[in-house]
Short mmCIF file of C-alpha atoms in Angstrom, two decimals:
data_model
loop_
_atom_site.label_atom_id
_atom_site.label_comp_id
_atom_site.label_asym_id
_atom_site.label_seq_id
_atom_site.Cartn_x
_atom_site.Cartn_y
_atom_site.Cartn_z
CA UNK A 1 19.38 -35.08 -77.98
CA UNK A 2 15.56 -35.20 -77.46
CA UNK A 3 14.23 -37.59 -74.65
CA UNK A 4 10.77 -37.47 -75.12
CA UNK A 5 7.86 -35.08 -76.13
CA UNK A 6 5.06 -34.11 -73.80
CA UNK A 7 1.79 -33.23 -74.38
CA UNK A 8 -0.92 -31.35 -73.16
CA UNK A 9 -4.82 -31.19 -74.00
CA UNK A 10 -7.20 -27.73 -73.57
CA UNK A 11 -11.05 -27.96 -73.81
CA UNK A 12 -10.95 -23.96 -75.25
CA UNK A 13 -11.43 -22.86 -78.23
CA UNK A 14 -7.90 -23.93 -80.05
CA UNK A 15 -8.43 -21.10 -82.24
CA UNK A 16 -7.60 -18.45 -79.51
CA UNK A 17 -4.98 -17.93 -76.90
CA UNK A 18 -7.63 -20.00 -74.24
CA UNK A 19 -6.22 -22.93 -75.92
CA UNK A 20 -2.53 -22.20 -76.90
CA UNK A 21 -0.28 -23.48 -74.55
CA UNK A 22 3.59 -23.69 -73.42
CA UNK A 23 5.68 -26.68 -71.11
CA UNK A 24 8.30 -25.20 -68.33
CA UNK A 25 9.89 -27.67 -66.31
CA UNK A 26 9.65 -26.46 -62.74
CA UNK A 27 11.38 -28.68 -60.55
CA UNK A 28 13.98 -31.74 -61.42
CA UNK A 29 14.50 -34.58 -58.91
CA UNK A 30 17.54 -35.13 -58.54
CA UNK A 31 18.99 -32.20 -58.95
CA UNK A 32 22.38 -33.04 -59.63
CA UNK A 33 24.70 -33.19 -61.21
CA UNK A 34 23.17 -30.34 -62.60
CA UNK A 35 19.66 -29.13 -61.88
CA UNK A 36 19.30 -28.16 -65.42
CA UNK A 37 20.34 -31.20 -66.84
CA UNK A 38 16.77 -31.05 -69.31
CA UNK A 39 15.58 -28.54 -71.36
CA UNK A 40 11.68 -28.49 -72.50
CA UNK A 41 10.05 -26.67 -75.95
CA UNK A 42 8.15 -24.14 -74.94
CA UNK A 43 5.94 -24.81 -77.61
CA UNK A 44 6.31 -28.64 -78.93
CA UNK A 45 6.93 -29.59 -75.65
CA UNK A 46 9.89 -31.99 -76.56
CA UNK A 47 12.12 -32.94 -73.38
CA UNK A 48 15.83 -32.81 -74.67
CA UNK A 49 19.30 -33.16 -73.06
CA UNK A 50 20.37 -30.31 -71.50
CA UNK A 51 24.53 -31.30 -70.34
CA UNK A 52 27.61 -32.73 -71.67
CA UNK A 53 27.40 -35.97 -72.60
CA UNK A 54 30.28 -37.12 -70.26
CA UNK A 55 28.23 -35.84 -67.73
CA UNK A 56 25.61 -37.79 -68.95
CA UNK A 57 27.09 -41.18 -68.01
CA UNK A 58 25.36 -43.72 -65.99
CA UNK A 59 28.37 -45.69 -64.01
CA UNK A 60 28.84 -42.46 -62.33
CA UNK A 61 24.97 -40.35 -62.16
CA UNK A 62 23.54 -40.48 -58.67
CA UNK A 63 21.08 -41.99 -59.79
CA UNK A 64 19.83 -43.82 -63.30
CA UNK A 65 16.55 -42.14 -63.02
CA UNK A 66 15.36 -38.50 -62.70
CA UNK A 67 11.83 -36.82 -62.49
CA UNK A 68 10.99 -34.03 -64.05
CA UNK A 69 7.92 -31.81 -63.06
CA UNK A 70 6.31 -30.48 -66.18
CA UNK A 71 3.58 -27.53 -66.43
CA UNK A 72 1.71 -26.49 -69.27
CA UNK A 73 0.53 -23.38 -69.22
CA UNK A 74 -2.50 -21.60 -71.40
CA UNK A 75 -3.15 -18.21 -73.02
CA UNK A 76 0.97 -18.53 -74.62
CA UNK A 77 1.75 -18.71 -70.97
CA UNK A 78 0.77 -15.42 -69.69
CA UNK A 79 0.35 -14.95 -66.13
CA UNK A 80 -2.92 -15.64 -66.53
CA UNK A 81 -3.06 -18.55 -67.85
CA UNK A 82 -4.24 -21.78 -65.95
CA UNK A 83 -2.17 -24.81 -65.74
CA UNK A 84 -2.22 -27.91 -65.31
CA UNK A 85 0.95 -30.24 -64.19
CA UNK A 86 2.07 -33.80 -64.80
CA UNK A 87 5.32 -35.81 -64.39
CA UNK A 88 7.60 -37.08 -67.00
CA UNK A 89 10.49 -40.12 -65.64
CA UNK A 90 13.15 -40.46 -67.18
CA UNK A 91 15.76 -43.26 -67.04
CA UNK A 92 19.44 -43.34 -68.11
CA UNK A 93 19.97 -46.66 -70.25
CA UNK A 94 23.52 -48.64 -70.06
CA UNK A 95 25.35 -48.43 -73.13
CA UNK A 96 28.92 -50.86 -73.03
CA UNK A 97 31.20 -47.88 -72.43
CA UNK A 98 33.23 -50.05 -70.23
CA UNK A 99 35.89 -52.99 -71.40
CA UNK A 100 35.54 -55.60 -68.59
CA UNK A 101 38.90 -55.69 -66.66
CA UNK A 102 40.05 -58.83 -64.73
CA UNK A 103 41.11 -58.00 -61.11
CA UNK A 104 44.69 -59.50 -61.55
CA UNK A 105 47.55 -59.83 -64.43
CA UNK A 106 47.94 -63.80 -63.05
CA UNK A 107 46.08 -66.54 -61.12
CA UNK A 108 47.20 -69.71 -60.33
CA UNK A 109 45.90 -72.56 -59.99
CA UNK A 110 46.74 -76.74 -58.89
CA UNK A 111 45.60 -79.98 -60.24
CA UNK A 112 46.72 -83.59 -59.72
CA UNK A 113 47.58 -85.24 -62.90
CA UNK A 114 45.06 -87.58 -64.33
CA UNK A 115 42.28 -85.37 -62.69
CA UNK A 116 39.63 -83.63 -64.27
CA UNK A 117 37.21 -80.87 -62.99
CA UNK A 118 37.04 -76.38 -62.40
CA UNK A 119 40.76 -76.02 -61.51
CA UNK A 120 40.73 -71.63 -60.80
CA UNK A 121 37.72 -68.48 -61.65
CA UNK A 122 39.03 -66.08 -62.59
CA UNK A 123 36.99 -62.58 -61.28
CA UNK A 124 36.57 -59.60 -63.60
CA UNK A 125 35.07 -56.24 -62.95
CA UNK A 126 32.58 -54.42 -66.01
CA UNK A 127 30.73 -50.97 -64.80
CA UNK A 128 28.37 -51.44 -67.04
CA UNK A 129 25.00 -52.66 -66.31
CA UNK A 130 24.58 -56.22 -64.74
CA UNK A 131 22.29 -58.98 -66.28
CA UNK A 132 22.73 -57.07 -69.80
CA UNK A 133 25.02 -58.56 -72.88
CA UNK A 134 27.19 -54.84 -72.15
CA UNK A 135 27.75 -56.95 -68.95
CA UNK A 136 27.78 -60.38 -69.18
CA UNK A 137 31.49 -61.63 -70.19
CA UNK A 138 32.90 -64.23 -73.05
CA UNK A 139 35.91 -65.67 -72.23
CA UNK A 140 38.54 -66.68 -74.85
CA UNK A 141 42.01 -69.14 -74.42
CA UNK A 142 44.28 -68.08 -76.33
CA UNK A 143 46.95 -70.59 -76.26
CA UNK A 144 45.66 -73.21 -79.25
CA UNK A 145 47.94 -76.19 -78.25
CA UNK A 146 45.92 -76.07 -75.14
CA UNK A 147 42.65 -75.87 -76.23
CA UNK A 148 42.05 -79.31 -76.35
CA UNK A 149 43.11 -80.37 -71.87
CA UNK A 150 41.22 -76.69 -70.97
CA UNK A 151 37.90 -74.78 -71.39
CA UNK A 152 36.22 -71.99 -69.99
CA UNK A 153 32.72 -71.03 -68.76
CA UNK A 154 31.36 -68.32 -67.37
CA UNK A 155 29.10 -68.40 -64.74
CA UNK A 156 25.89 -66.71 -65.02
CA UNK A 157 25.74 -66.26 -61.78
CA UNK A 158 29.04 -63.80 -60.44
CA UNK A 159 30.18 -63.18 -64.57
CA UNK A 160 33.36 -65.48 -63.28
CA UNK A 161 35.25 -67.69 -65.84
CA UNK A 162 35.77 -71.09 -64.91
CA UNK A 163 38.64 -72.93 -66.16
CA UNK A 164 38.43 -76.20 -66.41
CA UNK A 165 40.66 -79.30 -66.92
CA UNK A 166 39.04 -81.50 -69.74
CA UNK A 167 41.88 -83.90 -70.29
CA UNK A 168 43.79 -85.16 -68.07
CA UNK A 169 47.19 -83.41 -67.33
CA UNK A 170 50.43 -85.89 -67.74
CA UNK A 171 52.84 -84.73 -64.98
CA UNK A 172 55.48 -86.38 -66.31
CA UNK A 173 55.16 -84.63 -69.72
CA UNK A 174 55.05 -81.36 -68.62
CA UNK A 175 54.60 -79.64 -64.82
CA UNK A 176 53.02 -76.61 -65.51
CA UNK A 177 51.23 -75.22 -68.19
CA UNK A 178 50.62 -71.10 -68.91
CA UNK A 179 47.49 -70.01 -70.53
CA UNK A 180 46.28 -65.99 -71.54
CA UNK A 181 43.23 -65.93 -71.25
CA UNK A 182 40.95 -62.70 -72.75
CA UNK A 183 38.09 -61.68 -71.58
CA UNK A 184 34.89 -59.85 -73.70
CA UNK A 185 31.57 -59.12 -73.55
CA UNK A 186 28.22 -60.05 -75.41
CA UNK A 187 28.09 -57.01 -76.76
CA UNK A 188 30.07 -54.87 -79.06
CA UNK A 189 32.10 -52.06 -77.13
CA UNK A 190 30.73 -48.81 -78.64
CA UNK A 191 32.93 -46.80 -81.59
CA UNK A 192 35.65 -45.30 -79.15
CA UNK A 193 36.35 -47.83 -76.63
CA UNK A 194 38.80 -50.68 -76.87
CA UNK A 195 39.90 -54.01 -74.69
CA UNK A 196 43.23 -52.18 -72.81
CA UNK A 197 45.92 -55.03 -71.52
CA UNK A 198 43.67 -55.79 -68.42
CA UNK A 199 41.67 -57.66 -70.45
CA UNK A 200 43.84 -60.59 -71.04
CA UNK A 201 45.25 -62.00 -67.73
CA UNK A 202 47.72 -65.37 -67.44
CA UNK A 203 46.74 -68.29 -65.63
CA UNK A 204 49.86 -70.90 -64.37
CA UNK A 205 47.94 -74.67 -63.95
CA UNK A 206 50.66 -76.84 -61.67
CA UNK A 207 50.61 -80.39 -62.87
CA UNK A 208 50.93 -82.44 -59.47
CA UNK A 209 52.43 -85.65 -59.14
CA UNK A 210 50.31 -88.44 -58.61
CA UNK A 211 51.24 -92.40 -57.98
CA UNK A 212 49.53 -93.78 -61.72
CA UNK A 213 48.94 -97.42 -62.02
CA UNK A 214 50.39 -99.10 -64.47
CA UNK A 215 49.63 -99.40 -68.19
CA UNK A 216 49.84 -102.74 -70.37
CA UNK A 217 50.86 -102.44 -74.02
CA UNK A 218 48.94 -104.25 -75.28
CA UNK A 219 45.20 -103.94 -74.19
CA UNK A 220 44.18 -106.43 -74.95
CA UNK A 221 47.30 -108.27 -75.47
CA UNK A 222 45.98 -111.19 -78.45
CA UNK A 223 47.52 -114.40 -78.85
CA UNK A 224 47.44 -118.37 -80.85
CA UNK A 225 47.89 -121.21 -78.98
CA UNK A 226 46.00 -125.27 -79.62
CA UNK A 227 43.99 -126.25 -77.31
CA UNK A 228 45.30 -129.55 -74.91
CA UNK A 229 48.83 -127.77 -74.99
CA UNK A 230 50.47 -129.42 -71.75
CA UNK A 231 50.11 -128.01 -68.75
CA UNK A 232 52.79 -125.51 -67.84
CA UNK A 233 53.07 -124.33 -71.38
CA UNK A 234 53.84 -120.70 -72.26
CA UNK A 235 51.08 -118.45 -73.37
CA UNK A 236 51.89 -114.70 -73.41
CA UNK A 237 54.42 -111.90 -71.80
CA UNK A 238 52.85 -109.86 -70.05
CA UNK A 239 54.19 -106.12 -70.62
CA UNK A 240 53.24 -103.53 -68.49
CA UNK A 241 54.92 -99.85 -67.79
CA UNK A 242 55.08 -97.72 -65.01
CA UNK A 243 54.05 -94.07 -66.07
CA UNK A 244 55.82 -92.34 -62.87
CA UNK A 245 58.96 -92.66 -64.84
CA UNK A 246 60.79 -90.15 -62.40
CA UNK A 247 60.84 -92.65 -60.02
CA UNK A 248 62.54 -96.56 -60.19
CA UNK A 249 59.42 -98.39 -58.63
CA UNK A 250 58.69 -102.20 -59.09
CA UNK A 251 55.87 -103.82 -60.74
CA UNK A 252 54.12 -107.45 -59.61
CA UNK A 253 51.59 -109.33 -61.88
CA UNK A 254 48.63 -110.83 -60.90
CA UNK A 255 45.35 -113.13 -62.17
CA UNK A 256 42.67 -111.50 -62.10
CA UNK A 257 39.70 -112.66 -64.05
CA UNK A 258 40.92 -116.38 -65.50
CA UNK A 259 37.44 -117.65 -65.75
CA UNK A 260 37.59 -121.30 -65.79
CA UNK A 261 41.09 -121.27 -64.32
CA UNK A 262 43.51 -122.48 -66.87
CA UNK A 263 46.04 -119.95 -66.35
CA UNK A 264 48.99 -119.28 -64.10
CA UNK A 265 51.34 -115.71 -64.32
CA UNK A 266 54.62 -114.98 -63.20
CA UNK A 267 55.08 -111.74 -60.53
CA UNK A 268 58.36 -110.65 -61.10
CA UNK A 269 58.26 -111.59 -65.27
CA UNK A 270 55.20 -111.35 -66.12
CA UNK A 271 55.18 -114.40 -68.22
CA UNK A 272 51.77 -116.82 -68.18
CA UNK A 273 52.17 -119.94 -68.48
CA UNK A 274 48.82 -122.82 -68.41
CA UNK A 275 48.00 -124.23 -65.24
CA UNK A 276 45.29 -126.80 -66.61
CA UNK A 277 44.44 -127.68 -70.35
CA UNK A 278 43.07 -125.53 -72.84
CA UNK A 279 39.42 -126.68 -74.06
CA UNK A 280 38.30 -125.46 -77.27
CA UNK A 281 34.73 -126.19 -76.45
CA UNK A 282 34.43 -124.98 -73.23
CA UNK A 283 31.72 -122.57 -72.53
CA UNK A 284 33.80 -119.97 -70.53
CA UNK A 285 35.52 -119.50 -74.47
CA UNK A 286 33.12 -118.03 -77.20
CA UNK A 287 33.83 -117.44 -80.45
CA UNK A 288 36.85 -119.43 -80.22
CA UNK A 289 38.44 -116.59 -77.95
CA UNK A 290 38.86 -117.62 -74.25
CA UNK A 291 39.61 -113.86 -71.98
CA UNK A 292 41.64 -113.89 -68.71
CA UNK A 293 42.47 -110.20 -66.89
CA UNK A 294 45.77 -109.57 -65.07
CA UNK A 295 46.58 -107.25 -62.84
CA UNK A 296 49.47 -105.17 -62.16
CA UNK A 297 50.88 -103.72 -59.33
CA UNK A 298 53.59 -101.42 -58.65
CA UNK A 299 55.18 -100.05 -54.78
CA UNK A 300 54.77 -96.92 -55.06
CA UNK A 301 53.26 -94.64 -52.11
CA UNK A 302 50.01 -95.99 -51.62
CA UNK A 303 50.59 -98.55 -54.42
CA UNK A 304 48.35 -98.10 -57.96
CA UNK A 305 46.95 -101.06 -60.17
CA UNK A 306 46.51 -101.32 -63.41
CA UNK A 307 44.49 -104.03 -65.57
CA UNK A 308 44.90 -105.59 -68.91
CA UNK A 309 43.62 -108.22 -70.71
CA UNK A 310 44.92 -111.29 -72.46
CA UNK A 311 42.62 -112.62 -75.67
CA UNK A 312 43.56 -116.31 -76.60
CA UNK A 313 42.43 -117.55 -80.12
CA UNK A 314 42.05 -121.54 -79.56
CA UNK A 315 43.03 -123.74 -82.36
CA UNK A 316 41.17 -126.31 -82.87
CA UNK A 317 42.41 -129.95 -81.95
CA UNK A 318 40.28 -133.10 -82.91
CA UNK A 319 39.30 -133.81 -79.41
CA UNK A 320 35.88 -135.00 -79.20
CA UNK A 321 34.28 -137.16 -80.93
CA UNK A 322 31.25 -137.07 -83.61
CA UNK A 323 27.43 -138.13 -82.15
CA UNK A 324 24.96 -139.44 -84.79
CA UNK A 325 21.71 -137.33 -84.76
CA UNK A 326 18.35 -137.87 -84.24
CA UNK A 327 18.66 -141.24 -81.80
CA UNK A 328 15.11 -141.96 -82.78
CA UNK A 329 13.90 -142.88 -85.77
CA UNK A 330 9.88 -144.54 -87.15
CA UNK A 331 8.82 -146.25 -89.50
CA UNK A 332 5.52 -148.43 -90.30
CA UNK A 333 5.83 -152.17 -90.68
CA UNK A 334 4.23 -152.91 -93.65
CA UNK A 335 5.66 -149.80 -95.77
CA UNK A 336 6.42 -149.79 -99.36
CA UNK A 337 8.71 -147.10 -99.03
CA UNK A 338 11.64 -149.01 -96.72
CA UNK A 339 13.41 -146.07 -95.82
CA UNK A 340 13.91 -145.17 -92.17
CA UNK A 341 16.07 -142.07 -91.62
CA UNK A 342 17.65 -139.05 -92.55
CA UNK A 343 20.91 -139.33 -89.71
CA UNK A 344 22.96 -136.25 -89.55
CA UNK A 345 26.18 -136.11 -87.55
CA UNK A 346 27.98 -133.55 -85.57
CA UNK A 347 31.18 -132.76 -84.51
CA UNK A 348 32.33 -129.94 -81.15
CA UNK A 349 35.64 -130.10 -83.24
CA UNK A 350 35.77 -127.63 -86.59
CA UNK A 351 37.00 -128.28 -90.08
CA UNK A 352 39.05 -130.23 -90.82
CA UNK A 353 38.42 -131.70 -87.80
CA UNK A 354 34.70 -132.79 -88.04
CA UNK A 355 32.65 -133.61 -91.38
CA UNK A 356 32.77 -135.11 -93.41
CA UNK A 357 31.00 -137.66 -91.47
CA UNK A 358 31.82 -141.64 -92.85
CA UNK A 359 28.43 -143.16 -91.27
CA UNK A 360 28.38 -146.74 -91.34
CA UNK A 361 26.74 -150.22 -89.79
CA UNK A 362 28.10 -151.55 -86.27
CA UNK A 363 30.61 -154.38 -85.89
CA UNK A 364 27.77 -157.04 -85.20
CA UNK A 365 27.78 -159.77 -87.68
CA UNK A 366 24.70 -160.19 -89.95
CA UNK A 367 23.39 -156.31 -89.84
CA UNK A 368 23.83 -156.18 -93.29
CA UNK A 369 21.01 -158.59 -94.41
CA UNK A 370 18.18 -156.41 -92.94
CA UNK A 371 19.93 -153.09 -92.70
CA UNK A 372 21.68 -150.89 -95.54
CA UNK A 373 23.60 -146.91 -94.70
CA UNK A 374 23.95 -144.86 -97.80
CA UNK A 375 25.84 -141.48 -97.54
CA UNK A 376 23.80 -138.73 -98.75
CA UNK A 377 25.86 -135.72 -98.45
CA UNK A 378 29.03 -135.21 -96.15
CA UNK A 379 27.73 -134.83 -92.99
CA UNK A 380 24.37 -137.29 -93.56
CA UNK A 381 23.59 -140.81 -94.48
CA UNK A 382 19.94 -142.02 -95.52
CA UNK A 383 19.22 -145.68 -93.46
CA UNK A 384 17.40 -147.87 -95.38
CA UNK A 385 15.25 -151.03 -94.48
CA UNK A 386 16.25 -154.63 -97.24
CA UNK A 387 12.95 -156.15 -95.88
CA UNK A 388 9.92 -155.15 -93.45
CA UNK A 389 10.09 -156.07 -89.60
CA UNK A 390 7.44 -156.95 -87.53
CA UNK A 391 5.93 -154.36 -85.12
CA UNK A 392 9.03 -154.19 -81.99
CA UNK A 393 11.59 -151.66 -80.96
CA UNK A 394 14.91 -152.46 -82.27
CA UNK A 395 18.81 -150.88 -81.58
CA UNK A 396 20.18 -150.36 -84.99
CA UNK A 397 24.80 -150.15 -84.15
CA UNK A 398 26.46 -147.11 -85.61
CA UNK A 399 29.92 -146.07 -86.05
CA UNK A 400 30.42 -143.19 -87.10
CA UNK A 401 33.79 -141.45 -87.94
CA UNK A 402 35.15 -137.80 -88.37
CA UNK A 403 38.42 -136.72 -91.10
CA UNK A 404 40.34 -135.38 -88.23
CA UNK A 405 44.00 -136.84 -87.68
CA UNK A 406 43.55 -138.59 -86.89
CA UNK A 407 40.07 -139.71 -86.99
CA UNK A 408 37.79 -139.96 -83.90
CA UNK A 409 35.58 -142.29 -84.03
CA UNK A 410 32.44 -142.90 -81.93
CA UNK A 411 29.59 -146.07 -81.69
CA UNK A 412 26.05 -145.26 -81.07
CA UNK A 413 22.77 -146.38 -81.78
CA UNK A 414 19.58 -145.29 -83.70
CA UNK A 415 16.30 -146.45 -81.83
CA UNK A 416 14.19 -147.43 -85.07
CA UNK A 417 10.48 -148.15 -84.06
CA UNK A 418 8.49 -150.03 -86.12
CA UNK A 419 5.08 -149.36 -85.74
CA UNK A 420 1.17 -150.32 -87.34
CA UNK A 421 0.29 -147.67 -89.47
CA UNK A 422 -3.83 -147.22 -90.02
CA UNK A 423 -5.07 -144.05 -90.32
CA UNK A 424 -2.21 -142.22 -90.67
CA UNK A 425 -1.75 -143.16 -87.10
CA UNK A 426 1.15 -144.92 -86.17
CA UNK A 427 0.63 -147.14 -82.69
CA UNK A 428 4.23 -148.39 -81.79
CA UNK A 429 5.94 -150.64 -79.43
CA UNK A 430 6.41 -149.40 -75.57
CA UNK A 431 8.39 -152.36 -74.86
CA UNK A 432 13.05 -152.55 -74.77
CA UNK A 433 14.48 -153.21 -77.44
CA UNK A 434 15.78 -155.46 -79.52
CA UNK A 435 19.77 -155.16 -79.32
CA UNK A 436 22.31 -157.22 -80.59
CA UNK A 437 23.89 -159.44 -76.68
CA UNK A 438 26.88 -161.92 -76.86
CA UNK A 439 25.16 -163.47 -73.48
CA UNK A 440 22.15 -163.95 -76.28
CA UNK A 441 24.01 -165.75 -78.72
CA UNK A 442 25.74 -167.58 -76.20
CA UNK A 443 22.22 -169.16 -75.30
CA UNK A 444 20.94 -170.30 -78.54
CA UNK A 445 23.95 -171.67 -78.78
CA UNK A 446 24.11 -173.84 -76.31
CA UNK A 447 20.18 -174.46 -76.68
CA UNK A 448 21.20 -176.02 -80.40
CA UNK A 449 23.79 -178.69 -79.23
CA UNK A 450 21.38 -179.74 -76.30
CA UNK A 451 18.68 -180.01 -79.22
CA UNK A 452 20.87 -181.99 -81.68
CA UNK A 453 19.66 -182.47 -84.41
CA UNK A 454 19.59 -179.21 -86.30
CA UNK A 455 21.69 -177.83 -88.18
CA UNK A 456 24.31 -175.80 -86.40
CA UNK A 457 25.65 -173.17 -88.63
CA UNK A 458 22.21 -172.61 -89.90
CA UNK A 459 20.81 -171.86 -86.08
CA UNK A 460 23.76 -169.46 -85.00
CA UNK A 461 23.27 -167.63 -88.28
CA UNK A 462 19.80 -167.20 -87.96
CA UNK A 463 20.00 -165.98 -83.57
CA UNK A 464 22.00 -163.07 -85.56
CA UNK A 465 18.85 -162.72 -87.42
CA UNK A 466 16.79 -162.43 -85.11
CA UNK A 467 17.96 -160.72 -82.07
CA UNK A 468 20.74 -158.40 -84.32
CA UNK A 469 19.08 -157.56 -87.43
CA UNK A 470 15.21 -157.06 -86.44
CA UNK A 471 13.67 -160.55 -87.49
CA UNK A 472 11.08 -161.59 -84.63
CA UNK A 473 9.26 -159.35 -81.84
#
């Protein structure tokens, strides 16, 4: 095989022997395994290999670099010729002619159940040049059924195979795993070289038993319950099992997180009962769901714990009376349009325990002489004046009722401010509001009796209008 070509130059006339050059190897360093490992063509200067390919083995040679001292002589190499000298450096490069081999046919590893990470380093020998594709190893797990639980990567520093557990192993399901690992090079082997039996190894992984925490099923556990059920009512039954089936261990339950303090659990049976009233409108309830977390502990050594979640979907009970918004309305005293305001009902409960609402005047007598409430839709009603009022603040009593079974009602008041309106500005009274008062009615009646000569029926009715219905200032 031609390795390289030497070329010398002579300034003499190339048409004469003065420039006719001949080449010769005068020294080889080192000179083993043969002192004549290379030959040079005297006329062309081509350096070629001169030993058997078996001897030209990078892995057995004393060095990978050889130096040849080359002499070029003119006068066609005659004794009277002049000479020039140069050094040729030849480096023996690597070919992938050695398959990697495991240092042991069997490797053993021990791993705690439930854990992950590297469990064993697999060592190999490869006589090819380190840090080349002919030396770098790649590993393959031949057991397809175990490929999801294990993986193997190459350590770039020492070419070892790092076998890792990537999916926690269960001692109760399988205590020993036997893997067959194959090692190859990144570069393909040269023709005639094959991967032998030492290119595969067996790895035996023994799973060590660990006390595992109880497991809740299902998790989360979801139930539906009506709010406001009696204290002590049954809510759910927790179910936690111990994965350590080879051990007879007892499980005890406890509350881990109960934000509102509504629940209790039987430590042995796992039954959950109410210890307080369940309130769907509580700030601890989100989207009608109340979430609590429980813990189960076994009596192993050391004890192990597991957690489970209970989600209670709370069904609505009509336990909240509706109310009216807004609470204040303004109207001009000389307005032609006697519409005062549109008021709406609000209810913390859900349908059908909320709308449609019935909004009507309070039960005080005479209100319907000045005020009128008409329904707009299922949630809103319109307040109207039947005649103008003088500038003042008036408290209008209203009664709102929801559609629950049974329905709930709420007596409320809307503050109506009758204001003087000039140039798009409202000047409203800051005085206290007029409202219905039994004491005022009795005082007025007594005054009427003392004065005498006045129609009592007319006076009582007039006082009703004056203080309750909005007449006067």
